[in-house]
Tab-separated table of C-alpha atoms and ligand atoms in Angstrom:
chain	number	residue	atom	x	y	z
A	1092	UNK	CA	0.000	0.000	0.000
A	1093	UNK	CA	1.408	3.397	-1.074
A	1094	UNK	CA	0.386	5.833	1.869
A	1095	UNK	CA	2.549	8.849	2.411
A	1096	UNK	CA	2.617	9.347	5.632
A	1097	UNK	CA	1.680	12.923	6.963
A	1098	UNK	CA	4.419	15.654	8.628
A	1099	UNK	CA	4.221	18.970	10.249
A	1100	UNK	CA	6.278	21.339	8.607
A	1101	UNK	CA	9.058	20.353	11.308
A	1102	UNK	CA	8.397	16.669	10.742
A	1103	UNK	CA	6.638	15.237	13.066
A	1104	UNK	CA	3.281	13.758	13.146
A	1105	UNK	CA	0.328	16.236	13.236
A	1106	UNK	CA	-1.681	16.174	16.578
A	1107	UNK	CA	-5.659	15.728	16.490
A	1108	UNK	CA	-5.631	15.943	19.766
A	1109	UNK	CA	-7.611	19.092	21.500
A	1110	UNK	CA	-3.871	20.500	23.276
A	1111	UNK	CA	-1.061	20.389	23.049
A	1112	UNK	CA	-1.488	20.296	19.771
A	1113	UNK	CA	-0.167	21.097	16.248
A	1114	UNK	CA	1.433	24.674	16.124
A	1115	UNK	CA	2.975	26.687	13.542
A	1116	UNK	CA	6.606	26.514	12.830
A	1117	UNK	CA	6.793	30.297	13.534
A	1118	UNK	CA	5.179	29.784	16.914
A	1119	UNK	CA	7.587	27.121	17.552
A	1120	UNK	CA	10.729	29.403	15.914
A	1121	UNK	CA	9.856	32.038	18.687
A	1122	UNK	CA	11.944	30.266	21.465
A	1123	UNK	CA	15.123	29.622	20.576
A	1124	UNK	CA	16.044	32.982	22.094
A	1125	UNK	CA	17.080	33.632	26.059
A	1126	UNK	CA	15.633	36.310	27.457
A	1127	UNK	CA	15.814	37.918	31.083
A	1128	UNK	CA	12.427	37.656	33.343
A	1129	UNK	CA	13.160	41.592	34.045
A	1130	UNK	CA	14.326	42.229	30.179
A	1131	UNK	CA	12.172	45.292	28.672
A	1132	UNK	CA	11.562	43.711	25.682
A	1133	UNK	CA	10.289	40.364	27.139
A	1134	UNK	CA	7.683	42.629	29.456
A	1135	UNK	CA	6.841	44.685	26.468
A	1136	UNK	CA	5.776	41.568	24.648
A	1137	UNK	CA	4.053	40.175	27.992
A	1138	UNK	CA	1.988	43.405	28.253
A	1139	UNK	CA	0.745	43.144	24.250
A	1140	UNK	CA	-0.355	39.745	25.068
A	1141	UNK	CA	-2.328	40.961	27.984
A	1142	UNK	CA	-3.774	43.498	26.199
A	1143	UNK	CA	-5.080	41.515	23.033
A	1144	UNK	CA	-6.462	39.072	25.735
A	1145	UNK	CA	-9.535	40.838	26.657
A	1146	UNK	CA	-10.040	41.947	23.263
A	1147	UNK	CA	-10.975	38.120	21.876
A	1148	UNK	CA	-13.981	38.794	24.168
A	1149	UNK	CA	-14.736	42.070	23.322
A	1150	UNK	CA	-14.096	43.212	27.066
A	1151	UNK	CA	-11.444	45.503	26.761
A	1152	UNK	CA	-13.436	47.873	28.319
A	1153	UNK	CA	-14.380	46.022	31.669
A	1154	UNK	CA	-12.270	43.033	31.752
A	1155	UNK	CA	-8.215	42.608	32.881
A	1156	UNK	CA	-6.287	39.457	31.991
A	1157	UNK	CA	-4.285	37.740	34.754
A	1158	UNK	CA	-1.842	35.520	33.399
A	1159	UNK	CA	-1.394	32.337	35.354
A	1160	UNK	CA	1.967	30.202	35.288
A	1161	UNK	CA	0.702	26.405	34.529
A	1162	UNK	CA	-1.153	24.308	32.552
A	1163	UNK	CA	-5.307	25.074	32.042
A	1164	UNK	CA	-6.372	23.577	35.263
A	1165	UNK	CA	-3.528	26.083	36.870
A	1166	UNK	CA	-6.249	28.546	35.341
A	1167	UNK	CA	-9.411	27.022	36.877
A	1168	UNK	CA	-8.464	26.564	40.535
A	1169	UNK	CA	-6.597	30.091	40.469
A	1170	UNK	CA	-10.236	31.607	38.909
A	1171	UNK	CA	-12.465	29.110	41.084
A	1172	UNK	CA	-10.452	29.956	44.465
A	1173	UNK	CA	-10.191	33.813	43.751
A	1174	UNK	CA	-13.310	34.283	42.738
A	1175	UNK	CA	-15.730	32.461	45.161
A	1176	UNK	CA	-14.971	33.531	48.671
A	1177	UNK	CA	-15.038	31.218	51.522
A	1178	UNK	CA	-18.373	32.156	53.066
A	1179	UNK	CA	-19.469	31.554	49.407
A	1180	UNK	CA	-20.957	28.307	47.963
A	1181	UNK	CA	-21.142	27.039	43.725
A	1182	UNK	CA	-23.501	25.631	41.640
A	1183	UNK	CA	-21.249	23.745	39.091
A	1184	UNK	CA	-22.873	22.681	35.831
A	1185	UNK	CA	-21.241	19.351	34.890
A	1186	UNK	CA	-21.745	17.514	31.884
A	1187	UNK	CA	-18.142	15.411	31.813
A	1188	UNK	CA	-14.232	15.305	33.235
A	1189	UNK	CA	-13.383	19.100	33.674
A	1190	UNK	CA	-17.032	19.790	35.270
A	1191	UNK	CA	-16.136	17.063	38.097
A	1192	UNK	CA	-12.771	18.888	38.501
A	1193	UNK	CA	-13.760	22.102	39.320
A	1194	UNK	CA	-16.043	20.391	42.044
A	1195	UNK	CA	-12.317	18.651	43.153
A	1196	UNK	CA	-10.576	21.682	43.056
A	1197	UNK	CA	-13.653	23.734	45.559
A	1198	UNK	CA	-13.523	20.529	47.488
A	1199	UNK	CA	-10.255	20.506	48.624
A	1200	UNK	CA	-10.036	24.446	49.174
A	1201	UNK	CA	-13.063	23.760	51.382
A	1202	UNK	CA	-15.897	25.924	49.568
A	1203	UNK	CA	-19.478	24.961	49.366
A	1204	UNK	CA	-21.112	23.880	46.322
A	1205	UNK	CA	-24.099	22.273	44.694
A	1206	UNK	CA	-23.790	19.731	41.435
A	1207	UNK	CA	-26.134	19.878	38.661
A	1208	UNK	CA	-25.036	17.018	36.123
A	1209	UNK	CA	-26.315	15.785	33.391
A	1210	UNK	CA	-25.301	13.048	30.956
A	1211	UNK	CA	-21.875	13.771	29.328
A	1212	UNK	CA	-24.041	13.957	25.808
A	1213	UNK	CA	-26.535	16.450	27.586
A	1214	UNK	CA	-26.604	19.762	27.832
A	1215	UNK	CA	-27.771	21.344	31.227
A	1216	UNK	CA	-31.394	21.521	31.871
A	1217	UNK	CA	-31.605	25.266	32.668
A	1218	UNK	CA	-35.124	25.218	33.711
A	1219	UNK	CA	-33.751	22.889	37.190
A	1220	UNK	CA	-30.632	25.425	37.320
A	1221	UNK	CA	-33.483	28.243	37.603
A	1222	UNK	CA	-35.132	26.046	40.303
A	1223	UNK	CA	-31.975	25.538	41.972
A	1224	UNK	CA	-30.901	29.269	42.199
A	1225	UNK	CA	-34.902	29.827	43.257
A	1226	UNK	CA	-34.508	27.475	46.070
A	1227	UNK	CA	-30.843	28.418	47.493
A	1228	UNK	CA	-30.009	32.012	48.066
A	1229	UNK	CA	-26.659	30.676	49.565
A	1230	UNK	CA	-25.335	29.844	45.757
A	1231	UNK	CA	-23.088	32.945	45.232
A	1232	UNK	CA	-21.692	31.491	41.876
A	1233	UNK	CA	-21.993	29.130	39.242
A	1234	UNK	CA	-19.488	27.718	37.162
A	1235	UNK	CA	-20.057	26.486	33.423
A	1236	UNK	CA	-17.636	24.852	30.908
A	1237	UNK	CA	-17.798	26.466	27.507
A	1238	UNK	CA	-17.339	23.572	24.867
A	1239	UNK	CA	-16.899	20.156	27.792
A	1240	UNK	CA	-13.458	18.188	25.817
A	1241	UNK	CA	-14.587	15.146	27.156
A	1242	UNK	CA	-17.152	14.852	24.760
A	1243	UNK	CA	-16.813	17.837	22.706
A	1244	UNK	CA	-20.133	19.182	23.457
A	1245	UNK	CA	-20.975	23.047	22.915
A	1246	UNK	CA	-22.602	24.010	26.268
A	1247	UNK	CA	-25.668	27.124	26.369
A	1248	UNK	CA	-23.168	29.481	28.074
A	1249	UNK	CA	-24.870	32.591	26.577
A	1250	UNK	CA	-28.733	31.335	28.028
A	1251	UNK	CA	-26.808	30.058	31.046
A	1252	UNK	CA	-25.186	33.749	31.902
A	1253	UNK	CA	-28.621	35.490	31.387
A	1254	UNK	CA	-30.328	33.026	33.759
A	1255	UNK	CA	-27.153	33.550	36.016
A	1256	UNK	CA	-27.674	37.680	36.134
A	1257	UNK	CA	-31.285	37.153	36.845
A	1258	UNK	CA	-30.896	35.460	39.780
A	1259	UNK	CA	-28.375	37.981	40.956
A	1260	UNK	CA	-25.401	35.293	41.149
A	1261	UNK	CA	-21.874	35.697	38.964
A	1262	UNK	CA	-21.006	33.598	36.456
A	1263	UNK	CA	-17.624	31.698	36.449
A	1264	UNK	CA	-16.173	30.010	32.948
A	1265	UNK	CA	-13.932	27.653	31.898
A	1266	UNK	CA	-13.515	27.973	28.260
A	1267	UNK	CA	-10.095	26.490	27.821
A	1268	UNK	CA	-10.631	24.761	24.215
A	1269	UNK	CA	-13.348	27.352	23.012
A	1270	UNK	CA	-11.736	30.430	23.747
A	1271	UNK	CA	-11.099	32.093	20.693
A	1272	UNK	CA	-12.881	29.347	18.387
A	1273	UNK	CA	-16.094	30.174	19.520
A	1274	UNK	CA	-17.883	33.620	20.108
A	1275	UNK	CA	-17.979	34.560	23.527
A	1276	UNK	CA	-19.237	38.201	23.857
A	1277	UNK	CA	-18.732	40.313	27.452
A	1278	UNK	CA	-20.787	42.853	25.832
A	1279	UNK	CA	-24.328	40.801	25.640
A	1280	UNK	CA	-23.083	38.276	27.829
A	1281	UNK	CA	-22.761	38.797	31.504
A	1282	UNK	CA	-19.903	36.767	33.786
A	1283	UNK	CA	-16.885	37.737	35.973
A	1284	UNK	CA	-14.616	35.422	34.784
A	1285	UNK	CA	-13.202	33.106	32.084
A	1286	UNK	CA	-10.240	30.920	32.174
A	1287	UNK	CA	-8.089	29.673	29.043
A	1288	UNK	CA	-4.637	28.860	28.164
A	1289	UNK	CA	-1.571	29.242	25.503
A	1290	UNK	CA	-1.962	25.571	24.060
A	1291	UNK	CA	-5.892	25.834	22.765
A	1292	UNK	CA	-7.588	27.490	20.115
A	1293	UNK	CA	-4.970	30.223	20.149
A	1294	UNK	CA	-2.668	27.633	18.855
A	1295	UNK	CA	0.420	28.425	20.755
A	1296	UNK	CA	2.654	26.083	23.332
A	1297	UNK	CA	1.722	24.235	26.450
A	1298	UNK	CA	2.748	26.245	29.874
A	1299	UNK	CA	0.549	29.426	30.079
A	1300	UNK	CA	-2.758	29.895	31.509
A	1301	UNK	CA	-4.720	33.139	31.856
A	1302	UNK	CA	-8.079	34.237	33.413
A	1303	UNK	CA	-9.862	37.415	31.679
A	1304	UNK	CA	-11.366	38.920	34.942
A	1305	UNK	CA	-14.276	41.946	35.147
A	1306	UNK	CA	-11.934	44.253	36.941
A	1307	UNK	CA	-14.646	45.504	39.290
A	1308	UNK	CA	-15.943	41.455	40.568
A	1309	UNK	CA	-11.455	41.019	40.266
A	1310	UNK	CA	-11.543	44.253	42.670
A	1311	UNK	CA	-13.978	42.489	45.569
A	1312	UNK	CA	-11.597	39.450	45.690
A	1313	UNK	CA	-8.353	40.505	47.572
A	1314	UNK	CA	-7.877	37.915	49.953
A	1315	UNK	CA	-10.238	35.172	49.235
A	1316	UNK	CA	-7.297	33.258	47.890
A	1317	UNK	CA	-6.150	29.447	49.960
A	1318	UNK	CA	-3.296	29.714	48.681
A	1319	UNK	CA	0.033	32.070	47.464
A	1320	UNK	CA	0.696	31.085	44.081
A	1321	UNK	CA	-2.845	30.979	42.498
A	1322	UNK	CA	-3.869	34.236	44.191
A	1323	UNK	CA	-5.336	36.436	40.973
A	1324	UNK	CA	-5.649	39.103	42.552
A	1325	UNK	CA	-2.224	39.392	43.933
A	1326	UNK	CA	-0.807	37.997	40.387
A	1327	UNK	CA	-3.342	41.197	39.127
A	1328	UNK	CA	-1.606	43.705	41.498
A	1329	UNK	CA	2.068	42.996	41.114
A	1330	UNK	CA	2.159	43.279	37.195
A	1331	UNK	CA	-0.246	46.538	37.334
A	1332	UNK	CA	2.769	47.708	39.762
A	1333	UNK	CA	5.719	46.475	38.144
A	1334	UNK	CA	4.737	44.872	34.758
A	1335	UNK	CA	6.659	41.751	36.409
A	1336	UNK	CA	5.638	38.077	37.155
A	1337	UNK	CA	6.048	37.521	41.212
A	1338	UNK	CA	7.373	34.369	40.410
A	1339	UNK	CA	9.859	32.744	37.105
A	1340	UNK	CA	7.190	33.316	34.141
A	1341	UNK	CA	7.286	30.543	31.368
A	1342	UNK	CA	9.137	33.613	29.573
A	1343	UNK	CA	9.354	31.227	25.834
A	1344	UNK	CA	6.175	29.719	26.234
A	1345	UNK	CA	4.753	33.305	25.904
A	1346	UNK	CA	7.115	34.665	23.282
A	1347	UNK	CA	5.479	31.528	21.724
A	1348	UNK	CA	1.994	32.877	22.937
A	1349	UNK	CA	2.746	36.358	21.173
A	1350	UNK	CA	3.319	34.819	18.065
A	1351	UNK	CA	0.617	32.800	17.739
A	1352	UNK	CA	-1.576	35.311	19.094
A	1353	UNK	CA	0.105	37.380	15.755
A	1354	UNK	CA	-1.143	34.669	13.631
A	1355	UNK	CA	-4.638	34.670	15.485
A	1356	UNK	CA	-5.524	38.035	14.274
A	1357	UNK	CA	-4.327	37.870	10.690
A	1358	UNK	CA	-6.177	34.467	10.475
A	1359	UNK	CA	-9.605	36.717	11.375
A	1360	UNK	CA	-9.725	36.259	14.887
A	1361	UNK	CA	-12.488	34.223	16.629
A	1362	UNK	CA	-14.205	34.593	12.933
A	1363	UNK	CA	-11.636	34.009	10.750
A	1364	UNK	CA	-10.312	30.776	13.510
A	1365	UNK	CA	-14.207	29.677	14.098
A	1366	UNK	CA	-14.434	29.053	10.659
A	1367	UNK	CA	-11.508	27.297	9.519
A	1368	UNK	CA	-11.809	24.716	12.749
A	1369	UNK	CA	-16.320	24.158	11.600
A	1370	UNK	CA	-15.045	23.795	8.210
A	1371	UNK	CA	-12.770	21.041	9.951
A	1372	UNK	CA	-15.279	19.493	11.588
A	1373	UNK	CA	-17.353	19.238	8.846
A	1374	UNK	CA	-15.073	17.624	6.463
A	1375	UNK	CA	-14.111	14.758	9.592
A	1376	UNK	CA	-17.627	14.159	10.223
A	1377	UNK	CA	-18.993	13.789	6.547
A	1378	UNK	CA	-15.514	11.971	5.696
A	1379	UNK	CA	-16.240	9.147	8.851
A	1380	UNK	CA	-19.575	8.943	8.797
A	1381	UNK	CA	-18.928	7.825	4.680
A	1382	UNK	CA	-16.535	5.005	6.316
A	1383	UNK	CA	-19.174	3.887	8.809
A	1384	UNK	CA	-18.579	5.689	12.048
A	1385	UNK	CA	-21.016	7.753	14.007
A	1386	UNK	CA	-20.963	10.987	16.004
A	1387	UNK	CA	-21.875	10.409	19.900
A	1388	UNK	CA	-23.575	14.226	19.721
A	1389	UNK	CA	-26.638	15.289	17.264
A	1390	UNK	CA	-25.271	18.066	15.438
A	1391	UNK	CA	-26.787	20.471	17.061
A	1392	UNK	CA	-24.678	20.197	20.512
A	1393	UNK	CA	-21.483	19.571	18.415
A	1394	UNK	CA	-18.578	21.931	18.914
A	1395	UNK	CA	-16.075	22.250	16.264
A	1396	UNK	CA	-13.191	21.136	18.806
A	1397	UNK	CA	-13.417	17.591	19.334
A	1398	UNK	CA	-15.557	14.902	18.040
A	1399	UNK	CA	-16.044	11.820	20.165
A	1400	UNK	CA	-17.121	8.911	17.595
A	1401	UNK	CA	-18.181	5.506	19.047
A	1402	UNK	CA	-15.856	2.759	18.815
A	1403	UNK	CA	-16.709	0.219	16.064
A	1404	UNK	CA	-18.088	-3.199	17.254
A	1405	UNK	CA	-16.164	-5.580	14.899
A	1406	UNK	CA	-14.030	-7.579	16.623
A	1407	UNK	CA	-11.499	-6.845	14.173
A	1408	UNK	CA	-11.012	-3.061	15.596
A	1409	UNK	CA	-8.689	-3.001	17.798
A	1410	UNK	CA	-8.169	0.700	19.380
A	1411	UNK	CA	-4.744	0.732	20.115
A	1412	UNK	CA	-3.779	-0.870	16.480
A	1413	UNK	CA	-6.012	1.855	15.562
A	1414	UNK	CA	-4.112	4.552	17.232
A	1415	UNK	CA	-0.629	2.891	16.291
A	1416	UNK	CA	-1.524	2.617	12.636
A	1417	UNK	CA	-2.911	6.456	12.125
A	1418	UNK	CA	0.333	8.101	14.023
A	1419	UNK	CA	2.789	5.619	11.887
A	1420	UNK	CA	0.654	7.553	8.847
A	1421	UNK	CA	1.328	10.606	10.510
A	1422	UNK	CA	-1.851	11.753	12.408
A	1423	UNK	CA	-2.141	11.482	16.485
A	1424	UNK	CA	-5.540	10.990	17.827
A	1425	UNK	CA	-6.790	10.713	21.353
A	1426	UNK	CA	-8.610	7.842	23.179
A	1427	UNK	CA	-11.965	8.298	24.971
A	1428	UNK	CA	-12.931	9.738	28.105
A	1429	UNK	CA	-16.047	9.123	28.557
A	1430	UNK	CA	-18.780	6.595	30.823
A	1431	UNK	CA	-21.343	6.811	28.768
A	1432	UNK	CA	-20.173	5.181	25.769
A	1433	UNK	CA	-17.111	2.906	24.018
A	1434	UNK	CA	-15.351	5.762	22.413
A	1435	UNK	CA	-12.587	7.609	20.840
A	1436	UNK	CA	-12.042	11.380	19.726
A	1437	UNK	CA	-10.211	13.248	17.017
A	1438	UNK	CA	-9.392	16.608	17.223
A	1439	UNK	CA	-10.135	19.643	14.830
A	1440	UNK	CA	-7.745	22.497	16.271
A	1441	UNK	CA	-4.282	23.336	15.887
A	1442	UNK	CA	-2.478	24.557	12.900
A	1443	UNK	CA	-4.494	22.203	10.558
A	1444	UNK	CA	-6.749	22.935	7.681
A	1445	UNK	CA	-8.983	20.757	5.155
A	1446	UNK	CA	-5.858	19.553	3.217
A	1447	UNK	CA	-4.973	17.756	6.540
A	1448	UNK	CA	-8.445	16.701	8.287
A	1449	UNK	CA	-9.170	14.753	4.180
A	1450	UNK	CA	-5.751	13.354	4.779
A	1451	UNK	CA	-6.590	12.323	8.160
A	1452	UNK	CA	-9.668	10.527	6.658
A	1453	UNK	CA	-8.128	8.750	4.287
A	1454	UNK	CA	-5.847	7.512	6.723
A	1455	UNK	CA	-8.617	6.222	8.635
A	1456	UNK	CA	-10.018	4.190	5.664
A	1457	UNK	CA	-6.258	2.798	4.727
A	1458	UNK	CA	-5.945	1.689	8.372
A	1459	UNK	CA	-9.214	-0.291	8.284
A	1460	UNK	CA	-8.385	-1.584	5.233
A	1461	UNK	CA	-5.113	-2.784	6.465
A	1462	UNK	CA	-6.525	-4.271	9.600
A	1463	UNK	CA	-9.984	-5.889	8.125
A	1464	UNK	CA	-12.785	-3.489	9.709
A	1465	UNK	CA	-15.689	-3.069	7.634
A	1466	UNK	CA	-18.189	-0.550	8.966
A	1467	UNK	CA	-20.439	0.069	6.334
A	1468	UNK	CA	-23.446	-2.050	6.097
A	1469	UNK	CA	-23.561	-3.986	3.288
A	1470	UNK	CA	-25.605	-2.545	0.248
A	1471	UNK	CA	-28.745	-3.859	-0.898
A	1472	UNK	CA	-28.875	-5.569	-3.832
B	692	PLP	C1	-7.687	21.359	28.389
B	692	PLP	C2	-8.775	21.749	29.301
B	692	PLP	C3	-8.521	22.169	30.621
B	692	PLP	C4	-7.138	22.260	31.206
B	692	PLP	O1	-6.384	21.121	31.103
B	692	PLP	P1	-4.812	21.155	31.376
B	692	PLP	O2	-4.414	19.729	31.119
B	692	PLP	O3	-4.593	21.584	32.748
B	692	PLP	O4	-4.237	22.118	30.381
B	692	PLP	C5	-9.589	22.574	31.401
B	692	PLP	N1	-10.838	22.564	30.912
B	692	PLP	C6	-11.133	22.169	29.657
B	692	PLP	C7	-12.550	22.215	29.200
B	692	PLP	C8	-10.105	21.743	28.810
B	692	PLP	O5	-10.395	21.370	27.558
């Protein structure tokens, strides 16, 4: 079989995995340079990147972004801890894996909170979250995950914030693989806070995380922080004062970040980025359902992130030859994570574009071939 297997532009295989993930050889060029934590240029480029930040969300107005040394979840528990005091309590919204860790992370810094979960192919039933604020005037927040990676669903955030500001409660969100993919708009849609990182949708490395923060709900939380390092609004205060990290910042993971923040806005911003990763999306779904596999969401929940399919029931498919065969053709995938269902996703983010989700496809179809699967039903005759 002639297959030619599939590079990034530095040679390795392409990641369809929903971050780290595939970035741009410029993005990746940034780094090979030293630079000091206190250098001018260094904080010059660190204050550009805080300053396009709020801008994705159209909250440069209202909104401050607080960088946060770490991976995503770095992000979370430094938003989830700032933000709801310890007298407060939180209604998390959980529909999968990073729903159930938010409710880990307020467990172990000891705040109250309330759980309403629905299947991990559900969206939440906002008609019980408007009981549940009815019923409990204790709930000072809720927390909501933009587009849930477990399954790749596209949660109501928009209906969910208006419902939120009815009841008089602030709205905390983690929109780590949606931010900057999909519209999020401070303008129309009311929250305090939402928590990303470098290695999403903005395409750049692994090793940054950042919280865009309403700078008046930021103001009320001085001291609520457990703990030093994730304190927000101490991180907040110290680069106002000094435009310097209190502690080592990942200082070529965000040269990396400025880059591919570059390349964000040339590409169209959440516009231009939105609709290169639906058109991705699109051309995966069609291009697997044509070899047999199905889609665990109806279309209408499906974010154009991830897309969990449901593992074939042929004996013959074996995941991890699966897995094996696609990266020796040059494409990474990731494995399930769900309960509800056998599954496995594929990623449609990173520095990939329809040339590479069609070759992704047909690598799918040459693996089956190569290992016997046959999905689709046999034809009538
Ligand atoms: C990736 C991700 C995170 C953060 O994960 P890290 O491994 O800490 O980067 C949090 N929430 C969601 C929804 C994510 O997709």
């Amino acid at each position: 079989m002639s297959f030619t297997p599939a590079v990034s532009e530095t040679g390795d295989p392409l990641l369809l995995t929903p971050g780290p993930l595939t970035t741009s050889k410029q993005v990746k060029s940034a780094m090979v340079r030293d630079w000091g934590s206190r250098d001018a240029a260094f904080i010059r480029i660190n204050r550009d990147v805080l300053e396009t930040l709020p801008k994705i969300i159209h909250g440069e107005a209202d909104f401050v972004a607080v960088p946060m040394q770490g991976s995503g979840t770095f992000a979370v528990e430094a938003m989830l801890t700032s933000f709801v005091p310890r007298q407060g309590k939180c209604l998390l919204l959980i529909n999968g894996a990073y729903g159930h860790r938010a409710k880990k992370i307020l467990d172990i810094a000891g705040r109250a909170t309330l759980v309403h979960e629905t299947a991990e192919d559900a969206p939440p039933d906002l008609a019980e979250v408007d009981r549940l604020l009815a019923a409990d005037p204790s709930i000072t927040h809720v927390f909501a995950v933009h587009c849930e990676t477990t399954s790749g669903i596209r949660n109501p955030v928009e209906a969910t914030a208006a419902l939120v500001a009815r009841h008089g409660r602030r709205l905390l969100i983690d929109a780590m693989s949606a931010f900057g993919a999909l519209e999020l708009d401070a303008r129309v849609t009311p929250f305090d806070a939402v928590a990303a990182s470098s290695n999403k949708c903005i395409q750049g490395v692994p090793g940054l995380g950042f919280v865009v923060c309403r700078k008046s709900a930021l103001a009320e939380t001085k001291g609520n922080a457990t703990t030093l390092v994730l304190d927000l609004h101490d991180q907040a205060d110290a680069l106002a004062r000094t435009g310097q990290y209190r502690f080592t910042p990942p200082i070529h993971v965000i040269v990396a970040f400025h880059q591919a923040l570059q390349e964000f806005l040339a590409e169209g911003g959440v516009v231009g980025r939105g609709w290169r990763y639906a058109d991705n999306a699109r051309i995966l779904i069609e291009g697997m359902g044509a070899l047999g596999f199905t889609p665990l969401l109806q279309p209408h929940l499906q974010a154009p992130i991830i897309v969990t399919f449901h593992m074939p029931k042929d004996p013959a498919f074996v995941f991890q030859r699966f897995y094996d065969e696609l990266k020796a053709r040059g494409y990474v995938i990731y494995p399930g994570k769900l309960t509800v269902a056998n599954s496995f996703r594929i990623g449609c983010i990173g520095a990939l574009a329809a040339r590479e989700m069609r070759g992704a496809v047909k690598a799918v179809e040459d693996v089956l071939a190569v290992m016997g699967v046959s999905l689709t039903a046999p034809r009538a005759a």
